[in-house]
Coordinates of C-alpha atoms and ligand atoms in Angstrom, one line a residue:
M1 CA -69.3 18.9 -19.9
S2 CA -72.4 16.6 -20.3
L3 CA -71.9 12.8 -20.3
K4 CA -73.9 12.8 -23.5
F5 CA -70.7 14.0 -25.2
F6 CA -69.2 10.5 -24.5
I7 CA -72.2 8.5 -25.7
P8 CA -70.5 7.5 -29.1
L9 CA -67.4 6.4 -27.1
F10 CA -69.5 4.5 -24.5
D11 CA -71.3 2.7 -27.4
S12 CA -67.9 1.3 -28.5
F13 CA -67.4 -0.4 -25.0
P14 CA -67.3 -4.1 -25.2
W15 CA -70.5 -6.0 -25.0
P16 CA -70.7 -6.9 -21.2
L17 CA -70.3 -3.2 -20.3
Q18 CA -73.3 -2.3 -22.5
E19 CA -75.5 -3.5 -19.6
L20 CA -74.4 -0.5 -17.5
N21 CA -76.3 2.8 -17.4
I22 CA -74.7 6.1 -18.6
E23 CA -73.6 7.2 -15.1
Q24 CA -72.0 3.9 -14.3
K25 CA -70.2 4.0 -17.7
G26 CA -69.0 7.6 -16.8
V27 CA -67.6 6.4 -13.4
L28 CA -65.9 3.5 -15.1
F29 CA -64.4 5.8 -17.8
S30 CA -63.0 8.2 -15.2
Y31 CA -61.3 5.3 -13.4
F32 CA -59.8 4.3 -16.7
L33 CA -58.6 7.8 -17.3
G34 CA -57.1 7.9 -13.8
L35 CA -55.3 4.7 -14.4
L36 CA -53.9 6.0 -17.7
A37 CA -52.7 9.2 -16.0
L38 CA -51.0 7.1 -13.3
L39 CA -49.2 4.9 -15.9
Y40 CA -48.1 7.9 -17.8
F41 CA -46.7 9.5 -14.7
L42 CA -44.8 6.3 -13.8
W43 CA -43.4 6.1 -17.4
L44 CA -42.2 9.7 -17.1
L45 CA -40.6 8.9 -13.7
I46 CA -38.7 5.9 -15.1
N47 CA -37.7 7.7 -18.2
K48 CA -36.4 10.7 -16.3
S49 CA -34.1 8.6 -14.1
K50 CA -32.9 6.7 -17.2
N51 CA -32.1 9.7 -19.2
G52 CA -31.4 11.9 -16.2
Q53 CA -28.0 13.4 -15.7
P54 CA -25.6 11.2 -13.7
P55 CA -24.0 12.9 -10.7
P56 CA -21.1 15.2 -11.8
L57 CA -17.4 14.4 -11.4
P58 CA -16.0 15.6 -8.0
P59 CA -15.0 19.3 -8.0
G60 CA -11.4 20.2 -8.7
P61 CA -9.1 22.9 -10.1
K62 CA -9.9 24.1 -13.6
P63 CA -8.0 22.0 -16.2
L64 CA -6.2 23.4 -19.2
P65 CA -6.8 22.0 -22.6
L66 CA -4.7 18.9 -23.3
I67 CA -2.5 19.0 -20.2
G68 CA -5.4 19.1 -17.7
N69 CA -3.9 19.9 -14.2
L70 CA -0.5 18.5 -14.8
H71 CA 1.0 22.0 -14.7
S72 CA -0.1 22.6 -11.2
L73 CA 1.2 19.4 -9.6
D74 CA 3.8 19.8 -6.9
P75 CA 6.6 17.3 -6.5
E76 CA 5.5 16.8 -2.9
L77 CA 2.3 15.3 -4.1
H78 CA 0.9 14.2 -0.7
I79 CA 1.2 17.8 0.6
Y80 CA -0.3 19.3 -2.6
F81 CA -3.2 16.8 -2.5
A82 CA -3.8 17.7 1.2
S83 CA -4.0 21.4 0.2
L84 CA -6.7 20.6 -2.4
F85 CA -8.9 19.3 0.5
K86 CA -9.1 22.9 1.8
T87 CA -10.5 24.3 -1.4
Y88 CA -12.5 21.4 -2.9
G89 CA -13.3 19.1 0.0
P90 CA -12.7 15.4 0.7
I91 CA -13.1 14.2 -2.9
C92 CA -11.5 16.1 -5.8
T93 CA -10.9 15.5 -9.5
L94 CA -7.6 16.2 -11.2
W95 CA -7.0 15.8 -14.9
L96 CA -3.6 14.1 -15.4
G97 CA -3.3 14.6 -19.1
R98 CA -6.0 12.2 -20.4
K99 CA -6.4 10.4 -17.2
V100 CA -8.9 11.2 -14.5
G101 CA -7.3 11.3 -11.0
I102 CA -9.5 11.2 -7.9
V103 CA -8.1 12.3 -4.6
I104 CA -9.8 11.1 -1.4
T105 CA -9.1 12.8 1.9
S106 CA -11.6 11.7 4.4
P107 CA -12.1 8.5 6.5
A108 CA -15.8 8.3 5.4
L109 CA -14.9 8.3 1.7
A110 CA -11.9 6.0 2.2
R111 CA -14.3 3.6 3.7
E112 CA -16.7 3.9 0.7
V113 CA -13.8 3.0 -1.6
L114 CA -11.9 0.4 0.4
K115 CA -14.8 -1.3 2.2
D116 CA -18.2 -0.6 0.8
Q117 CA -17.2 -0.9 -2.8
D118 CA -14.0 -2.9 -2.2
T119 CA -14.4 -5.4 -5.1
I120 CA -14.9 -2.6 -7.7
F121 CA -11.9 -0.7 -6.3
A122 CA -9.6 -3.7 -5.7
N123 CA -7.9 -3.1 -9.1
R124 CA -4.9 -1.2 -10.2
D125 CA -4.2 1.1 -13.1
V126 CA -0.8 -0.4 -14.1
T127 CA 1.8 2.2 -14.9
A128 CA 4.2 1.8 -17.8
A129 CA 7.1 1.5 -15.3
G130 CA 5.1 -1.1 -13.2
R131 CA 4.4 -3.2 -16.2
E132 CA 8.0 -3.2 -17.4
A133 CA 9.3 -4.1 -13.9
T134 CA 7.0 -7.0 -13.2
Y135 CA 6.9 -9.1 -16.4
G136 CA 3.9 -7.1 -17.7
G137 CA 2.1 -6.6 -14.4
K138 CA 2.2 -10.3 -13.4
D139 CA 3.0 -9.8 -9.7
I140 CA 0.6 -9.4 -6.7
T141 CA 0.7 -5.6 -6.7
W142 CA -0.4 -5.1 -10.3
T143 CA -2.5 -8.2 -11.1
P144 CA -6.2 -7.2 -11.4
Y145 CA -8.6 -8.5 -8.7
G146 CA -9.7 -12.0 -9.6
P147 CA -8.7 -15.7 -9.3
K148 CA -5.1 -15.2 -10.4
W149 CA -4.5 -12.4 -7.9
R150 CA -6.1 -14.5 -5.1
M151 CA -3.8 -17.4 -5.9
L152 CA -0.7 -15.2 -5.9
R153 CA -1.7 -13.5 -2.7
K154 CA -2.4 -16.9 -1.0
V155 CA 1.0 -18.2 -2.0
C156 CA 2.6 -15.0 -0.6
V157 CA 0.7 -14.7 2.6
R158 CA 0.3 -18.3 3.5
D159 CA 3.6 -19.8 2.3
M160 CA 6.0 -16.9 2.7
L161 CA 4.8 -14.2 5.1
S162 CA 2.5 -15.8 7.6
G163 CA 3.3 -15.4 11.3
S164 CA 4.3 -19.1 11.7
T165 CA 6.5 -19.2 8.6
L166 CA 8.2 -16.0 9.7
D167 CA 8.8 -17.4 13.2
S168 CA 10.5 -20.4 11.6
V169 CA 13.1 -18.1 9.9
Y170 CA 13.8 -15.9 12.9
A171 CA 17.4 -17.2 12.9
L172 CA 17.9 -15.4 9.6
R173 CA 16.6 -12.1 10.9
R174 CA 18.8 -12.5 14.0
K175 CA 21.9 -13.2 12.1
E176 CA 21.5 -10.2 9.8
L177 CA 20.6 -7.8 12.6
R178 CA 23.5 -9.0 14.8
Q179 CA 25.8 -8.3 11.9
T180 CA 24.4 -4.7 11.6
I181 CA 24.8 -4.1 15.3
S182 CA 28.4 -5.4 15.1
Y183 CA 29.0 -3.1 12.2
F184 CA 27.8 -0.1 14.2
Y185 CA 29.9 -1.2 17.1
N186 CA 33.0 -1.2 14.9
Q187 CA 32.0 2.3 13.7
K188 CA 31.6 3.6 17.3
G189 CA 32.3 7.4 17.4
L190 CA 32.0 7.7 13.6
S191 CA 29.2 8.8 11.5
V192 CA 27.0 6.1 9.9
N193 CA 24.2 6.4 7.4
M194 CA 21.2 4.9 9.2
G195 CA 18.9 4.5 6.1
E196 CA 21.6 2.8 4.1
Q197 CA 22.4 0.3 6.8
M198 CA 18.8 -0.5 7.6
F199 CA 18.1 -1.0 3.9
L200 CA 21.0 -3.5 3.6
T201 CA 19.8 -5.3 6.7
V202 CA 16.2 -5.6 5.5
L203 CA 17.3 -6.5 2.0
N204 CA 19.7 -9.2 3.3
V205 CA 16.9 -10.6 5.5
I206 CA 14.5 -10.8 2.6
T207 CA 16.9 -12.2 0.1
N208 CA 18.1 -14.7 2.7
M209 CA 14.5 -15.8 3.2
L210 CA 14.1 -16.1 -0.5
W211 CA 17.2 -18.0 -1.4
G212 CA 19.3 -18.0 1.8
G213 CA 20.3 -21.6 1.3
T214 CA 21.1 -21.0 -2.3
V215 CA 23.9 -18.5 -2.3
K216 CA 26.5 -18.0 0.4
G217 CA 29.6 -16.0 1.3
E218 CA 31.2 -13.5 -1.0
E219 CA 28.6 -14.0 -3.7
R220 CA 25.8 -13.1 -1.2
A221 CA 27.5 -9.9 -0.1
S222 CA 28.1 -8.6 -3.6
L223 CA 24.5 -9.5 -4.6
G224 CA 23.3 -7.4 -1.6
A225 CA 25.2 -4.3 -2.8
E226 CA 24.0 -4.7 -6.4
F227 CA 20.4 -5.1 -5.3
R228 CA 20.5 -2.1 -3.1
H229 CA 21.4 0.1 -6.0
A230 CA 18.9 -1.5 -8.4
V231 CA 16.0 -1.4 -5.8
S232 CA 16.6 2.3 -5.1
E233 CA 16.6 3.1 -8.8
M234 CA 13.5 1.1 -9.4
T235 CA 11.5 2.9 -6.6
E236 CA 12.7 6.2 -8.0
L237 CA 11.4 5.3 -11.4
F238 CA 8.1 4.1 -9.9
G239 CA 7.7 7.6 -8.4
T240 CA 8.6 9.5 -11.6
P241 CA 5.6 11.2 -13.1
N242 CA 5.5 9.7 -16.6
V243 CA 4.0 11.2 -19.7
S244 CA 3.3 7.6 -21.0
D245 CA 0.8 7.1 -18.1
F246 CA -0.9 10.5 -18.7
Y247 CA -1.3 10.0 -22.4
P248 CA -1.5 6.2 -23.0
G249 CA -1.6 6.8 -26.7
L250 CA 2.0 8.1 -26.5
E251 CA 3.3 5.2 -24.4
W252 CA 5.2 3.7 -27.4
L253 CA 7.3 6.9 -27.7
D254 CA 8.5 6.6 -24.0
L255 CA 9.3 10.3 -24.1
Q256 CA 11.2 10.4 -20.8
G257 CA 12.9 7.0 -21.3
V258 CA 11.4 5.6 -18.1
T259 CA 10.4 2.3 -19.7
K260 CA 13.8 2.0 -21.3
K261 CA 15.6 2.5 -17.9
M262 CA 13.2 0.1 -16.2
K263 CA 13.8 -2.5 -18.9
V264 CA 17.6 -2.4 -18.1
L265 CA 16.9 -2.8 -14.4
A266 CA 14.3 -5.5 -14.8
K267 CA 16.6 -7.5 -17.1
R268 CA 19.3 -7.4 -14.4
F269 CA 16.8 -8.6 -11.8
D270 CA 15.7 -11.3 -14.1
E271 CA 19.2 -12.5 -14.6
I272 CA 19.7 -12.8 -10.9
F273 CA 16.4 -14.6 -10.4
E274 CA 17.2 -17.0 -13.2
S275 CA 20.6 -17.7 -11.7
M276 CA 19.2 -18.3 -8.2
I277 CA 16.5 -20.6 -9.7
D278 CA 19.1 -22.5 -11.7
K279 CA 21.3 -22.9 -8.6
R280 CA 18.4 -23.9 -6.4
Q281 CA 17.3 -26.6 -8.9
K282 CA 20.8 -28.0 -9.1
L283 CA 21.0 -28.1 -5.3
D284 CA 17.6 -29.8 -5.1
R285 CA 18.7 -32.4 -7.6
N286 CA 21.7 -33.1 -5.4
G287 CA 19.4 -33.4 -2.4
E288 CA 20.7 -30.3 -0.6
I289 CA 18.3 -28.1 1.5
G290 CA 18.8 -25.6 4.3
N291 CA 18.9 -21.9 4.6
G292 CA 22.5 -21.3 5.5
V293 CA 21.9 -20.9 9.2
G294 CA 22.0 -24.5 10.2
Q295 CA 18.2 -25.1 10.2
E296 CA 16.3 -27.7 8.2
T297 CA 14.0 -24.9 6.9
K298 CA 13.4 -24.6 3.2
D299 CA 14.1 -21.2 1.6
F300 CA 11.1 -19.6 -0.1
L301 CA 12.5 -20.3 -3.5
Q302 CA 12.3 -24.0 -2.8
V303 CA 8.8 -23.6 -1.6
L304 CA 7.8 -21.6 -4.7
L305 CA 9.5 -24.1 -7.1
K306 CA 7.7 -26.9 -5.4
L307 CA 4.4 -25.0 -5.6
K308 CA 5.1 -24.4 -9.3
D309 CA 5.6 -28.0 -10.0
E310 CA 2.5 -29.1 -7.9
A311 CA 0.2 -26.2 -8.9
D312 CA -3.3 -27.3 -9.8
A313 CA -3.9 -27.2 -13.6
K314 CA -6.8 -24.8 -13.2
M315 CA -4.6 -22.1 -11.6
P316 CA -1.0 -22.9 -12.3
L317 CA 1.9 -20.8 -10.9
S318 CA 4.0 -20.1 -13.9
M319 CA 7.8 -19.4 -13.8
V320 CA 7.1 -15.7 -14.8
E321 CA 4.7 -15.3 -11.9
L322 CA 7.1 -16.9 -9.6
K323 CA 9.8 -14.4 -10.6
A324 CA 7.3 -11.6 -10.3
L325 CA 6.6 -12.7 -6.7
L326 CA 10.3 -12.6 -5.9
M327 CA 10.3 -9.0 -7.3
D328 CA 7.4 -8.0 -5.0
M329 CA 9.3 -9.3 -2.0
V330 CA 12.6 -7.6 -2.9
V331 CA 11.1 -4.2 -4.0
G332 CA 7.9 -4.0 -1.8
G333 CA 9.5 -5.0 1.5
T334 CA 12.8 -3.2 1.6
D335 CA 12.4 0.6 1.2
T336 CA 9.1 0.6 3.1
T337 CA 10.6 -1.0 6.2
A338 CA 14.0 0.6 6.1
N339 CA 12.6 4.1 5.6
T340 CA 10.2 3.6 8.5
V341 CA 13.0 2.6 10.8
E342 CA 15.1 5.7 9.7
F343 CA 12.1 8.1 10.4
A344 CA 11.6 6.4 13.8
M345 CA 15.3 6.9 14.7
A346 CA 15.1 10.6 13.6
E347 CA 11.9 11.2 15.6
I348 CA 13.3 9.5 18.7
M349 CA 16.6 11.4 18.6
N350 CA 14.5 14.6 18.3
R351 CA 12.7 13.7 21.5
P352 CA 15.0 12.8 24.5
D353 CA 11.9 12.0 26.7
V354 CA 10.7 9.3 24.2
L355 CA 14.3 7.9 24.0
R356 CA 14.5 7.7 27.8
K357 CA 11.2 5.9 28.1
L358 CA 12.2 3.4 25.4
Q359 CA 15.6 2.8 27.1
Q360 CA 13.9 2.2 30.4
E361 CA 11.4 -0.2 29.0
L362 CA 14.2 -2.1 27.3
E363 CA 16.3 -2.2 30.5
T364 CA 13.4 -3.6 32.4
V365 CA 12.4 -6.3 29.9
V366 CA 15.8 -7.1 28.3
G367 CA 18.4 -5.9 30.8
K368 CA 21.7 -4.2 30.1
D369 CA 23.6 -7.4 30.3
N370 CA 21.6 -9.1 27.6
I371 CA 20.8 -8.7 23.9
V372 CA 17.4 -8.1 22.5
E373 CA 15.6 -11.1 21.0
E374 CA 12.5 -11.1 18.9
S375 CA 10.6 -12.8 21.7
H376 CA 11.0 -9.7 23.8
I377 CA 9.0 -7.5 21.4
Q378 CA 5.6 -8.7 22.8
Q379 CA 6.6 -7.2 26.1
L380 CA 7.4 -3.8 24.8
P381 CA 4.2 -1.7 24.7
Y382 CA 6.0 1.6 24.5
L383 CA 8.1 0.5 21.6
Y384 CA 4.9 -0.7 19.9
A385 CA 3.3 2.7 20.4
V386 CA 6.4 4.3 18.9
M387 CA 6.0 2.1 15.8
K388 CA 2.3 3.1 15.4
E389 CA 3.1 6.8 15.8
V390 CA 5.8 6.6 13.2
L391 CA 3.4 4.9 10.8
R392 CA 0.8 7.6 11.5
I393 CA 3.0 10.6 11.0
H394 CA 5.2 9.2 8.1
P395 CA 3.2 6.4 6.4
A396 CA 5.6 4.6 4.0
L397 CA 3.1 4.8 1.2
P398 CA 1.4 8.2 1.7
L399 CA -1.1 7.7 -1.1
L400 CA -1.3 3.8 -0.8
V401 CA -0.7 2.1 -4.1
P402 CA -3.3 3.9 -6.3
H403 CA -6.5 1.9 -6.8
C404 CA -8.7 1.8 -9.9
P405 CA -12.4 1.1 -10.3
S406 CA -13.4 -1.7 -12.7
E407 CA -16.7 0.1 -13.4
T408 CA -18.1 3.6 -13.2
C409 CA -19.6 4.2 -9.8
T410 CA -20.6 6.8 -7.3
V411 CA -18.5 8.0 -4.3
G412 CA -19.6 10.7 -1.9
G413 CA -22.4 11.5 -4.3
Y414 CA -20.1 12.1 -7.3
T415 CA -19.3 10.0 -10.3
V416 CA -16.0 8.2 -10.3
P417 CA -15.3 6.9 -13.9
K418 CA -14.1 3.4 -14.6
G419 CA -10.3 3.3 -15.1
S420 CA -9.6 6.5 -13.1
R421 CA -6.7 6.6 -10.7
I422 CA -7.7 6.8 -7.1
F423 CA -5.3 8.4 -4.6
I424 CA -6.2 7.9 -1.0
N425 CA -4.3 10.4 1.0
V426 CA -3.7 8.3 4.1
W427 CA -0.9 10.8 5.0
A428 CA -3.4 13.7 5.2
I429 CA -6.1 11.7 7.1
Q430 CA -3.5 10.6 9.7
R431 CA -2.7 14.3 10.3
D432 CA -6.2 15.6 10.2
P433 CA -6.7 17.9 13.2
S434 CA -10.3 17.0 13.5
I435 CA -9.3 13.4 14.3
W436 CA -5.9 13.8 16.0
E437 CA -4.9 16.1 18.8
N438 CA -1.6 18.0 17.9
P439 CA -1.4 16.0 14.7
T440 CA 2.1 17.1 13.7
E441 CA 3.6 16.3 17.1
F442 CA 5.4 12.9 17.6
L443 CA 3.4 11.6 20.6
P444 CA 3.6 7.8 21.0
E445 CA 1.5 8.1 24.1
R446 CA -1.6 8.5 22.0
F447 CA -1.3 4.8 21.1
L448 CA -0.8 3.4 24.5
D449 CA -4.5 2.7 25.2
D450 CA -4.7 0.4 22.2
K451 CA -7.5 2.6 20.8
W452 CA -6.2 2.5 17.2
D453 CA -5.0 -0.4 15.3
Y454 CA -3.8 -0.7 11.7
S455 CA -5.7 -3.9 10.8
G456 CA -7.7 -1.9 8.1
N457 CA -10.9 -1.6 10.1
D458 CA -10.3 2.0 11.2
F459 CA -10.4 4.6 8.5
N460 CA -8.8 7.2 10.7
Y461 CA -5.6 5.1 10.8
F462 CA -4.6 2.7 8.0
P463 CA -0.9 2.9 7.2
F464 CA -1.0 -0.5 5.6
G465 CA -4.2 0.2 3.6
S466 CA -7.4 -1.7 4.0
G467 CA -9.7 -4.2 2.3
R468 CA -8.6 -6.9 -0.2
R469 CA -5.4 -5.0 -1.2
I470 CA -4.2 -4.4 2.3
C471 CA -0.4 -4.8 2.6
A472 CA 0.6 -8.5 2.3
G473 CA 3.7 -8.0 4.4
I474 CA 2.3 -6.6 7.7
A475 CA 3.6 -9.5 9.9
M476 CA 7.1 -9.2 8.3
A477 CA 7.1 -5.4 8.7
E478 CA 6.1 -5.6 12.4
R479 CA 8.8 -8.1 13.2
M480 CA 11.6 -6.3 11.3
F481 CA 10.7 -2.9 12.6
M482 CA 10.2 -3.8 16.3
Y483 CA 13.3 -6.1 16.4
S484 CA 15.6 -3.6 14.6
L485 CA 14.5 -0.5 16.5
A486 CA 14.7 -2.3 19.9
S487 CA 18.2 -3.5 19.1
L488 CA 19.4 -0.1 17.9
I489 CA 18.1 1.7 21.0
H490 CA 19.2 -0.9 23.5
S491 CA 22.7 -1.2 22.1
F492 CA 23.6 2.4 21.4
A493 CA 23.1 6.0 22.5
W494 CA 22.9 7.9 19.3
K495 CA 24.5 11.3 18.7
L496 CA 24.4 13.8 15.9
P497 CA 27.7 14.7 14.3
E498 CA 29.2 18.0 15.5
G499 CA 27.3 21.0 14.1
E500 CA 24.5 18.9 12.5
T501 CA 20.8 19.5 13.3
L502 CA 18.0 17.0 12.9
D503 CA 15.9 17.5 9.8
L504 CA 12.6 15.6 9.7
T505 CA 11.5 16.8 6.3
E506 CA 9.9 14.2 4.0
K507 CA 10.5 13.7 0.3
F508 CA 7.6 12.3 -1.7
G509 CA 8.0 9.2 -3.7
I510 CA 5.9 6.0 -4.2
V511 CA 7.7 5.3 -0.9
L512 CA 8.1 8.3 1.4
K513 CA 11.7 9.0 2.5
K514 CA 13.7 11.4 4.5
K515 CA 14.8 14.4 2.4
V516 CA 18.1 14.5 4.3
P517 CA 19.4 11.1 5.1
L518 CA 19.9 10.5 8.9
V519 CA 23.6 10.4 9.7
A520 CA 24.3 9.6 13.3
I521 CA 27.1 8.4 15.6
P522 CA 26.7 5.2 17.6
V523 CA 27.9 5.2 21.2
P524 CA 27.8 1.8 22.8
R525 CA 25.6 1.6 25.9
L526 CA 26.3 -2.0 27.0
S527 CA 29.5 -2.5 29.0
N528 CA 30.2 -6.1 27.8
P529 CA 31.7 -6.0 24.3
T530 CA 30.6 -9.6 23.7
L531 CA 27.0 -8.3 23.5
Y532 CA 28.0 -6.7 20.2
E533 CA 29.3 -9.8 18.5
Ligands
HEM601 C1 6.6 -0.4 7.2 C2 6.5 -1.3 6.2 C3 5.3 -1.4 5.2 C4 4.3 -0.6 5.0 C5 3.9 0.7 5.7 C6 3.5 -1.1 3.9 C7 2.4 -0.5 3.4 C8 1.7 -1.0 2.3 C9 0.6 -0.4 1.7 C10 -0.1 1.0 2.1 C11 0.2 -1.1 0.6 C12 -0.9 -0.8 -0.4 C13 -2.3 -1.1 0.1 C14 -3.4 -0.6 -0.9 O1 -3.1 -0.5 -2.0 O2 -4.5 -0.3 -0.4 C15 1.0 -2.3 0.5 C16 0.9 -3.3 -0.4 C17 1.8 -4.4 -0.5 N1 2.8 -4.6 0.4 FE1 3.4 -3.5 2.0 N2 4.1 -2.3 3.5 C18 5.2 -2.5 4.3 C19 6.1 -3.6 4.2 C20 5.9 -4.7 3.3 C21 6.7 -5.9 3.4 C22 7.9 -6.1 4.3 C23 6.3 -6.7 2.3 C24 6.8 -8.0 1.9 C25 7.9 -8.5 2.1 C26 5.2 -6.0 1.7 C27 4.5 -6.5 0.6 C28 3.4 -5.8 0.0 C29 2.7 -6.3 -1.2 C30 3.0 -7.6 -1.9 C31 1.7 -5.4 -1.5 C32 0.7 -5.5 -2.6 C33 -0.6 -6.1 -2.1 C34 -1.7 -6.2 -3.2 O3 -1.8 -5.4 -4.1 O4 -2.5 -7.2 -3.1 N3 5.0 -4.8 2.3 N4 2.0 -2.2 1.6

C-alpha cells in the first residue's frame, strides 16, 4: 500500500511533526502502531490472568448430590484416607455434605500447609461439639489464630507446661506414678487394664498440677473417677461424625443429639471448675498455698487466677477463658498420653527382644535395687527410641486437629477454598514405604541415630504436628511417657492372661486408641518389696 493513502492522516499530526517528510512520518506511524499492538497484547495478557480459570479443586471420588462423599466414609478414617492416596494422589477432595474436606498425604504438601502457608492454615473449623465443650470455642485448640490465641498459648506454654515449670512439679508426677506402681504390685498375678490405669495416672497428675493444693483426700479420688468417665465420653463425642458439622444450616436441629450430650458433660465440668476456683479463692484469702506434696509451689489454678487479676487491659484473661484452658489440659493431655503408653506396652510385649534391651538399659542406668526417677530418663536412649517409634506407628492424633484456611489459596497446584477442613494424614505419612523401611514393623532401632526428631521441622515425622499449632504439651507428654514406661518395665515382667493373644489393632477417633484394651498381668521383677511402696 502506498504511503499516499495515509496523507490525510499525516496531515492531522500535531504541528511540530508537520516538519517531517512523508517517509519519516511513515516510520513514526509504524512505531506508533507497534506500540499500540504491544499495549493491546499486554492488556490481553493481564485480562486473561484476571478472568482466567483458577486452578481446580484437588481430585477426589465423585460426590453424590446433597450428601457428597459421606456415604463412602469408613469409620477407620485414617485408613480410608490413606487408601484415597493410591487413587487420587497426595491431595484429594472429599465433599462432607456441604463442607469441603481436603486430605493431605505427603510430606511436601504437609510442609506447604504447615510451614509455607502457616498463618493462613493456623485456624480451625470449630465443630459443634468442640464449641459446646469449650465455652463457644474459647480455648487454645479452637480459638482462631490471632492475638487472643497467642495470649492463651503463652499462658499455657510459659506458665504451665514449660520444662522448668514441669520440673518444679516433679514431686506430683512421682507421687501419682508410685501409687500406680504400688497398685500393680498389689494386683500381682492378676489381670489389670493397662489403659485404664494409665489414664487415671495421667489424669491425676494433670488435675494435681491444676489444683493439687486445692482438693485433697477422698474428694480428690472421687473427682478422678468422675473425670475419667466424662473425659472418655467427651473424646468419643469429638470423634463422632456429626450432621451439624456437614450441614451447618441444620445445626440448630442437632439431629444426632451430639450437642445436647456435650452440653450435659460441659455443664458438669463447669461445675467442677467453678467449685475448684471457689475453693482456691477461699484458700488464697486465708493465705494458704501449696500443692499437697509439701512444696511451696503454687498450683496452676493459683497461677491462672493471679494472671486473670493482673492481665493487661488490652488482652485480659477472662474467667471463661481460664476455665477453657483448664478444659484443654484435662481433655487434651490425658487420652493422648495414656493411649500412647498403652500402645507402647502392647508393642513391647509383642517383641521380647525390645523388652530385653529396655530391661538391660534400665538395669545399667537405674539398677535392680533402685527405683526409676525422672532424672534417669536423659540416660535412656533406647527407651527414647521406643517412644519415638510408638509415636511414629500409632500417632495419638492420626489426622492432627484439622486445620482450616482463613482464605482461599493454592496447595500443590490446586485450589483449597477458604473454610475447608484440612486433614493431614500424619499416620499415613509415618507409614509411607517410600520414606520408612519396613514401615509396619515396630523397630525402635531406626531412631537410635537421632536422625528424626518431632520438633516439627521434619515433614516425614511430626506426631505432635508442626508450625504455630504444634502441640502445646510436648514437654509434659515426654516426661509422663518416658517416666511411666521406664517404671512399668523396670518394676514388672508383664504376661498375658492364659489363652489371650496380643491384638495391636487401632480404633480411629480424634484420639487413636487400641481396639481391644490391653489387659496384662504384672509380675514383680525387683526383689525388695519396699521398692514398690
Ligand atoms: C503423646 C501425647 C501427645 C500427642 C501425640 C499430642 C499431639 C498433638 C497434636 C498432633 C496436636 C495438633 C497439632 C496441629 O493441629 O497441627 C496437639 C495439639 C494440642 N495439644 Fe497435644 N499431644 C499430646 C499430649 C498433650 C498434653 C500432655 C497436653 C497438655 C497437657 C497437650 C496439649 C495440647 C494443646 C493445648 C493443643 C492445641 C494447640 C493449638 O491449637 O494451638 N497435648 N497435640
